[in-house]
Tab-separated table of C-alpha atoms in Angstrom:
chain	number	residue	atom	x	y	z
A	7	LYS	CA	39.836	-9.044	-35.635
A	8	ALA	CA	38.753	-6.072	-33.527
A	9	GLY	CA	37.364	-6.815	-30.084
A	10	VAL	CA	34.279	-5.441	-28.404
A	11	THR	CA	34.434	-1.662	-28.467
A	12	GLN	CA	32.708	0.512	-25.920
A	13	THR	CA	32.409	4.267	-26.015
A	14	PRO	CA	32.950	6.509	-24.252
A	15	ARG	CA	35.590	5.151	-21.887
A	16	TYR	CA	34.674	7.569	-19.114
A	17	LEU	CA	31.602	9.643	-18.366
A	18	ILE	CA	30.738	12.096	-15.629
A	19	LYS	CA	27.112	13.046	-15.143
A	20	THR	CA	25.010	14.646	-12.441
A	21	ARG	CA	21.971	13.253	-10.684
A	22	GLY	CA	18.802	13.454	-12.705
A	23	GLN	CA	20.523	13.465	-16.074
A	24	GLN	CA	20.351	10.665	-18.568
A	25	VAL	CA	23.184	8.864	-20.315
A	26	THR	CA	23.656	6.687	-23.386
A	27	LEU	CA	26.460	4.170	-23.693
A	28	SER	CA	27.505	2.520	-26.913
A	29	CYS	CA	28.823	-0.929	-27.746
A	30	SER	CA	30.105	-2.367	-31.017
A	31	PRO	CA	30.362	-6.159	-30.878
A	32	ILE	CA	32.984	-8.295	-32.547
A	33	SER	CA	32.322	-8.535	-36.259
A	34	GLY	CA	29.905	-11.393	-36.919
A	35	HIS	CA	28.590	-11.492	-33.359
A	36	ARG	CA	24.867	-10.943	-33.129
A	37	SER	CA	24.271	-11.205	-29.386
A	38	VAL	CA	25.122	-8.325	-27.070
A	39	SER	CA	24.814	-8.388	-23.284
A	40	TRP	CA	25.262	-5.614	-20.758
A	41	TYR	CA	26.593	-5.952	-17.215
A	42	GLN	CA	27.034	-3.485	-14.372
A	43	GLN	CA	30.085	-3.806	-12.137
A	44	THR	CA	30.194	-2.144	-8.731
A	45	PRO	CA	32.486	-2.845	-5.765
A	46	GLY	CA	29.525	-3.771	-3.593
A	47	GLN	CA	27.599	-6.015	-5.966
A	48	GLY	CA	30.186	-7.323	-8.391
A	49	LEU	CA	29.034	-7.958	-11.938
A	50	GLN	CA	25.286	-7.946	-12.468
A	51	PHE	CA	23.461	-8.829	-15.646
A	52	LEU	CA	21.364	-6.049	-17.159
A	53	PHE	CA	20.018	-7.453	-20.421
A	54	GLU	CA	20.856	-9.321	-23.591
A	55	TYR	CA	19.895	-8.450	-27.153
A	56	PHE	CA	19.839	-10.620	-30.222
A	57	SER	CA	18.564	-9.652	-33.649
A	58	GLU	CA	17.348	-6.316	-32.281
A	59	THR	CA	15.177	-8.044	-29.649
A	60	GLN	CA	15.711	-8.177	-25.910
A	61	ARG	CA	16.073	-11.865	-25.021
A	62	ASN	CA	16.901	-11.760	-21.322
A	63	LYS	CA	16.575	-9.153	-18.638
A	64	GLY	CA	18.103	-8.779	-15.188
A	65	ASN	CA	16.618	-7.236	-12.062
A	66	PHE	CA	17.137	-3.571	-12.764
A	67	PRO	CA	14.551	-0.777	-12.716
A	68	GLY	CA	12.948	0.512	-15.877
A	69	ARG	CA	15.335	3.471	-15.888
A	70	PHE	CA	17.794	1.087	-17.501
A	71	SER	CA	16.974	0.340	-21.102
A	72	GLY	CA	18.744	-0.741	-24.216
A	73	ARG	CA	18.385	-1.401	-27.864
A	74	GLN	CA	20.181	-3.114	-30.665
A	75	PHE	CA	20.486	-1.973	-34.242
A	76	SER	CA	20.422	-4.011	-37.417
A	77	ASN	CA	24.239	-3.982	-37.558
A	78	SER	CA	24.270	-5.568	-34.051
A	79	ARG	CA	25.626	-2.448	-32.409
A	80	SER	CA	23.905	-1.767	-29.110
A	81	GLU	CA	23.197	1.198	-26.895
A	82	MET	CA	22.265	1.297	-23.258
A	83	ASN	CA	20.410	4.205	-21.726
A	84	VAL	CA	20.006	5.170	-18.102
A	85	SER	CA	17.506	7.892	-17.314
A	86	THR	CA	17.131	9.985	-14.159
A	87	LEU	CA	20.586	9.062	-12.935
A	88	GLU	CA	21.133	8.297	-9.268
A	89	LEU	CA	24.381	8.287	-7.300
A	90	GLY	CA	24.155	4.506	-7.039
A	91	ASP	CA	24.338	4.197	-10.813
A	92	SER	CA	28.031	5.014	-10.634
A	93	ALA	CA	29.655	1.872	-11.969
A	94	LEU	CA	31.633	0.242	-14.719
A	95	TYR	CA	29.260	-0.818	-17.479
A	96	LEU	CA	30.499	-3.756	-19.477
A	97	CYS	CA	29.258	-4.938	-22.820
A	98	ALA	CA	29.842	-8.491	-24.010
A	99	SER	CA	29.190	-10.158	-27.337
A	100	ARG	CA	28.951	-13.686	-28.669
A	101	ARG	CA	28.227	-15.063	-32.108
A	102	ASP	CA	24.698	-16.193	-31.403
A	103	LEU	CA	22.461	-17.402	-28.601
A	104	GLY	CA	23.744	-20.929	-29.068
A	105	ALA	CA	27.328	-19.916	-28.339
A	106	THR	CA	28.372	-20.900	-24.865
A	107	ASN	CA	29.452	-18.409	-22.250
A	108	GLU	CA	33.056	-19.470	-22.847
A	109	LYS	CA	32.649	-17.617	-26.108
A	110	LEU	CA	31.427	-14.437	-24.413
A	111	PHE	CA	33.842	-11.593	-25.094
A	112	PHE	CA	33.817	-8.466	-22.984
A	113	GLY	CA	34.723	-4.914	-23.832
A	114	SER	CA	36.823	-2.739	-21.530
A	115	GLY	CA	33.753	-0.953	-20.240
A	116	THR	CA	32.475	2.567	-19.711
A	117	GLN	CA	33.189	4.028	-16.287
A	118	LEU	CA	30.208	6.178	-15.299
A	119	SER	CA	30.450	8.554	-12.390
A	120	VAL	CA	27.304	10.256	-11.141
A	121	LEU	CA	27.867	13.351	-9.017
B	5	ASP	CA	20.464	-12.057	-2.387
B	6	GLN	CA	23.952	-13.049	-3.511
B	7	GLN	CA	23.553	-16.394	-5.271
B	8	VAL	CA	27.261	-16.670	-6.056
B	9	LYS	CA	29.637	-15.759	-3.269
B	10	GLN	CA	33.350	-15.208	-3.224
B	11	ASN	CA	34.047	-14.624	0.422
B	12	SER	CA	37.682	-13.653	0.088
B	13	PRO	CA	38.050	-10.179	-1.413
B	14	SER	CA	41.775	-10.682	-1.783
B	15	LEU	CA	44.490	-13.323	-1.720
B	16	SER	CA	48.259	-12.957	-1.761
B	17	VAL	CA	50.639	-15.793	-2.642
B	18	GLN	CA	54.293	-16.243	-3.494
B	19	GLU	CA	55.413	-16.970	-7.019
B	20	GLY	CA	55.650	-20.706	-7.629
B	21	ARG	CA	53.161	-21.597	-4.900
B	22	ILE	CA	49.578	-22.718	-5.313
B	23	SER	CA	46.734	-20.178	-5.433
B	24	ILE	CA	43.317	-21.426	-4.355
B	25	LEU	CA	40.301	-19.238	-5.031
B	26	ASN	CA	36.959	-20.275	-3.615
B	27	CYS	CA	33.377	-19.771	-4.640
B	28	ASP	CA	30.059	-20.834	-3.103
B	29	TYR	CA	26.626	-20.803	-4.669
B	30	THR	CA	23.133	-21.158	-3.314
B	31	ASN	CA	20.985	-21.821	-6.380
B	32	SER	CA	20.796	-25.568	-7.071
B	33	MET	CA	19.533	-24.810	-10.588
B	34	PHE	CA	23.003	-23.704	-11.643
B	35	ASP	CA	24.564	-26.386	-13.793
B	36	TYR	CA	27.548	-24.692	-15.379
B	37	PHE	CA	30.294	-22.717	-13.748
B	38	LEU	CA	32.954	-20.466	-15.191
B	39	TRP	CA	35.932	-18.489	-14.014
B	40	TYR	CA	36.846	-15.168	-15.562
B	41	LYS	CA	39.993	-13.156	-15.062
B	42	LYS	CA	40.057	-9.362	-15.140
B	43	TYR	CA	43.017	-7.016	-15.376
B	44	PRO	CA	42.575	-3.319	-14.540
B	45	ALA	CA	41.113	-1.246	-17.380
B	46	GLU	CA	40.180	-4.390	-19.310
B	47	GLY	CA	37.047	-6.490	-19.563
B	48	PRO	CA	36.863	-9.975	-18.013
B	49	THR	CA	38.256	-12.831	-20.092
B	50	PHE	CA	37.174	-16.447	-19.901
B	51	LEU	CA	39.584	-18.730	-18.069
B	52	ILE	CA	38.078	-22.164	-17.416
B	53	SER	CA	34.679	-23.784	-16.926
B	54	ILE	CA	33.082	-26.892	-15.498
B	55	SER	CA	29.781	-28.633	-16.022
B	56	SER	CA	27.806	-29.963	-13.076
B	57	ILE	CA	28.241	-33.506	-14.399
B	58	LYS	CA	31.959	-33.284	-13.653
B	59	ASP	CA	33.884	-32.679	-10.473
B	60	LYS	CA	37.148	-31.541	-12.009
B	61	ASN	CA	38.403	-29.797	-15.110
B	62	GLU	CA	41.994	-29.033	-15.889
B	63	ASP	CA	43.652	-26.695	-18.368
B	64	GLY	CA	47.376	-26.275	-18.008
B	65	ARG	CA	48.164	-24.589	-14.717
B	66	PHE	CA	44.481	-24.057	-13.958
B	67	THR	CA	42.174	-26.636	-12.381
B	68	VAL	CA	38.602	-26.111	-11.255
B	69	PHE	CA	37.003	-28.433	-8.710
B	70	LEU	CA	33.267	-28.702	-8.137
B	71	ASN	CA	31.630	-30.119	-5.023
B	72	LYS	CA	27.908	-30.163	-5.799
B	73	SER	CA	26.788	-31.418	-2.418
B	74	ALA	CA	28.549	-28.510	-0.753
B	75	LYS	CA	27.648	-26.091	-3.566
B	76	HIS	CA	31.282	-25.105	-3.668
B	77	LEU	CA	33.858	-24.706	-6.376
B	78	SER	CA	37.483	-23.735	-6.312
B	79	LEU	CA	40.095	-22.624	-8.788
B	80	HIS	CA	43.647	-23.882	-8.310
B	81	ILE	CA	46.569	-22.193	-10.041
B	82	VAL	CA	49.816	-24.128	-9.926
B	83	PRO	CA	52.432	-22.760	-10.062
B	84	SER	CA	51.327	-19.173	-9.565
B	85	GLN	CA	53.069	-16.510	-11.641
B	86	PRO	CA	53.204	-12.716	-11.219
B	87	GLY	CA	51.218	-12.366	-14.458
B	88	ASP	CA	48.339	-14.166	-12.761
B	89	SER	CA	47.788	-11.118	-10.561
B	90	ALA	CA	44.262	-9.994	-11.418
B	91	VAL	CA	40.686	-10.087	-10.166
B	92	TYR	CA	39.082	-13.509	-10.580
B	93	PHE	CA	35.335	-13.808	-10.931
B	94	CYS	CA	33.366	-16.961	-10.417
B	95	ALA	CA	30.184	-17.150	-12.524
B	96	ALA	CA	27.266	-19.560	-12.747
B	97	ASP	CA	24.860	-20.404	-15.530
B	98	ARG	CA	21.692	-22.456	-15.608
B	99	GLY	CA	20.998	-24.255	-18.825
B	100	SER	CA	20.656	-22.865	-22.309
B	101	ASN	CA	23.287	-20.193	-21.765
B	102	TYR	CA	21.056	-18.183	-19.535
B	103	LYS	CA	22.346	-14.951	-18.030
B	104	LEU	CA	25.527	-15.308	-16.018
B	105	THR	CA	25.440	-14.720	-12.274
B	106	PHE	CA	28.778	-13.492	-10.998
B	107	GLY	CA	30.432	-13.356	-7.621
B	108	LYS	CA	32.019	-10.134	-6.408
B	109	GLY	CA	35.510	-11.228	-7.340
B	110	THR	CA	38.778	-12.026	-5.570
B	111	LEU	CA	41.889	-9.928	-6.126
B	112	LEU	CA	44.853	-12.279	-6.485
B	113	THR	CA	48.332	-10.862	-6.004
B	114	VAL	CA	51.280	-13.084	-6.839
B	115	ASN	CA	54.473	-11.758	-5.346
B	116	PRO	CA	57.828	-12.413	-7.080
């Protein structure tokens, strides 16, 4: 069974640009969450989607947005990039909202560098 | 406001010895705690968890202890092995599988 797949693996952008990251969950998983990992802040929750609806949201500005498609694949978009957005963005999936966090499976992440 | 704190950025131990990783939290609403392990270039993987109704949970070489009054939990690895070298994240959850709140992680190095 394939794991959580994130593309691209690496991205380099400049300030002011926008970026879209993609995540394909494990087959059969309908919940997708996004986390940002930085050395200074650790892992921080961005948002969670289930059945194409945002269910939970973290404390990030509106520049960070996401969506989920009917096949459960998810995209995350960051507009007007800032230097501080440089981070590893991790996607995680679980079967449904009732699945515990022990059953949360992470992808390898997309490393975004903003120059 | 860091609600989950791992105050030791790194820890180095000898193979065969005990590794103790610590985690403190400030939010008394947290009622479920998890440890994740992360190797470079990979996503975190679940290691062990504990509910706030317990004070200890054991799984093989890994034991997590919870002290609710002190808002402190620790992960014990006995005996430590070189393959345990990774970043360990402590995470907290509050009911109904709400969003996870992570600490900043502790890099464990187990020397042969």
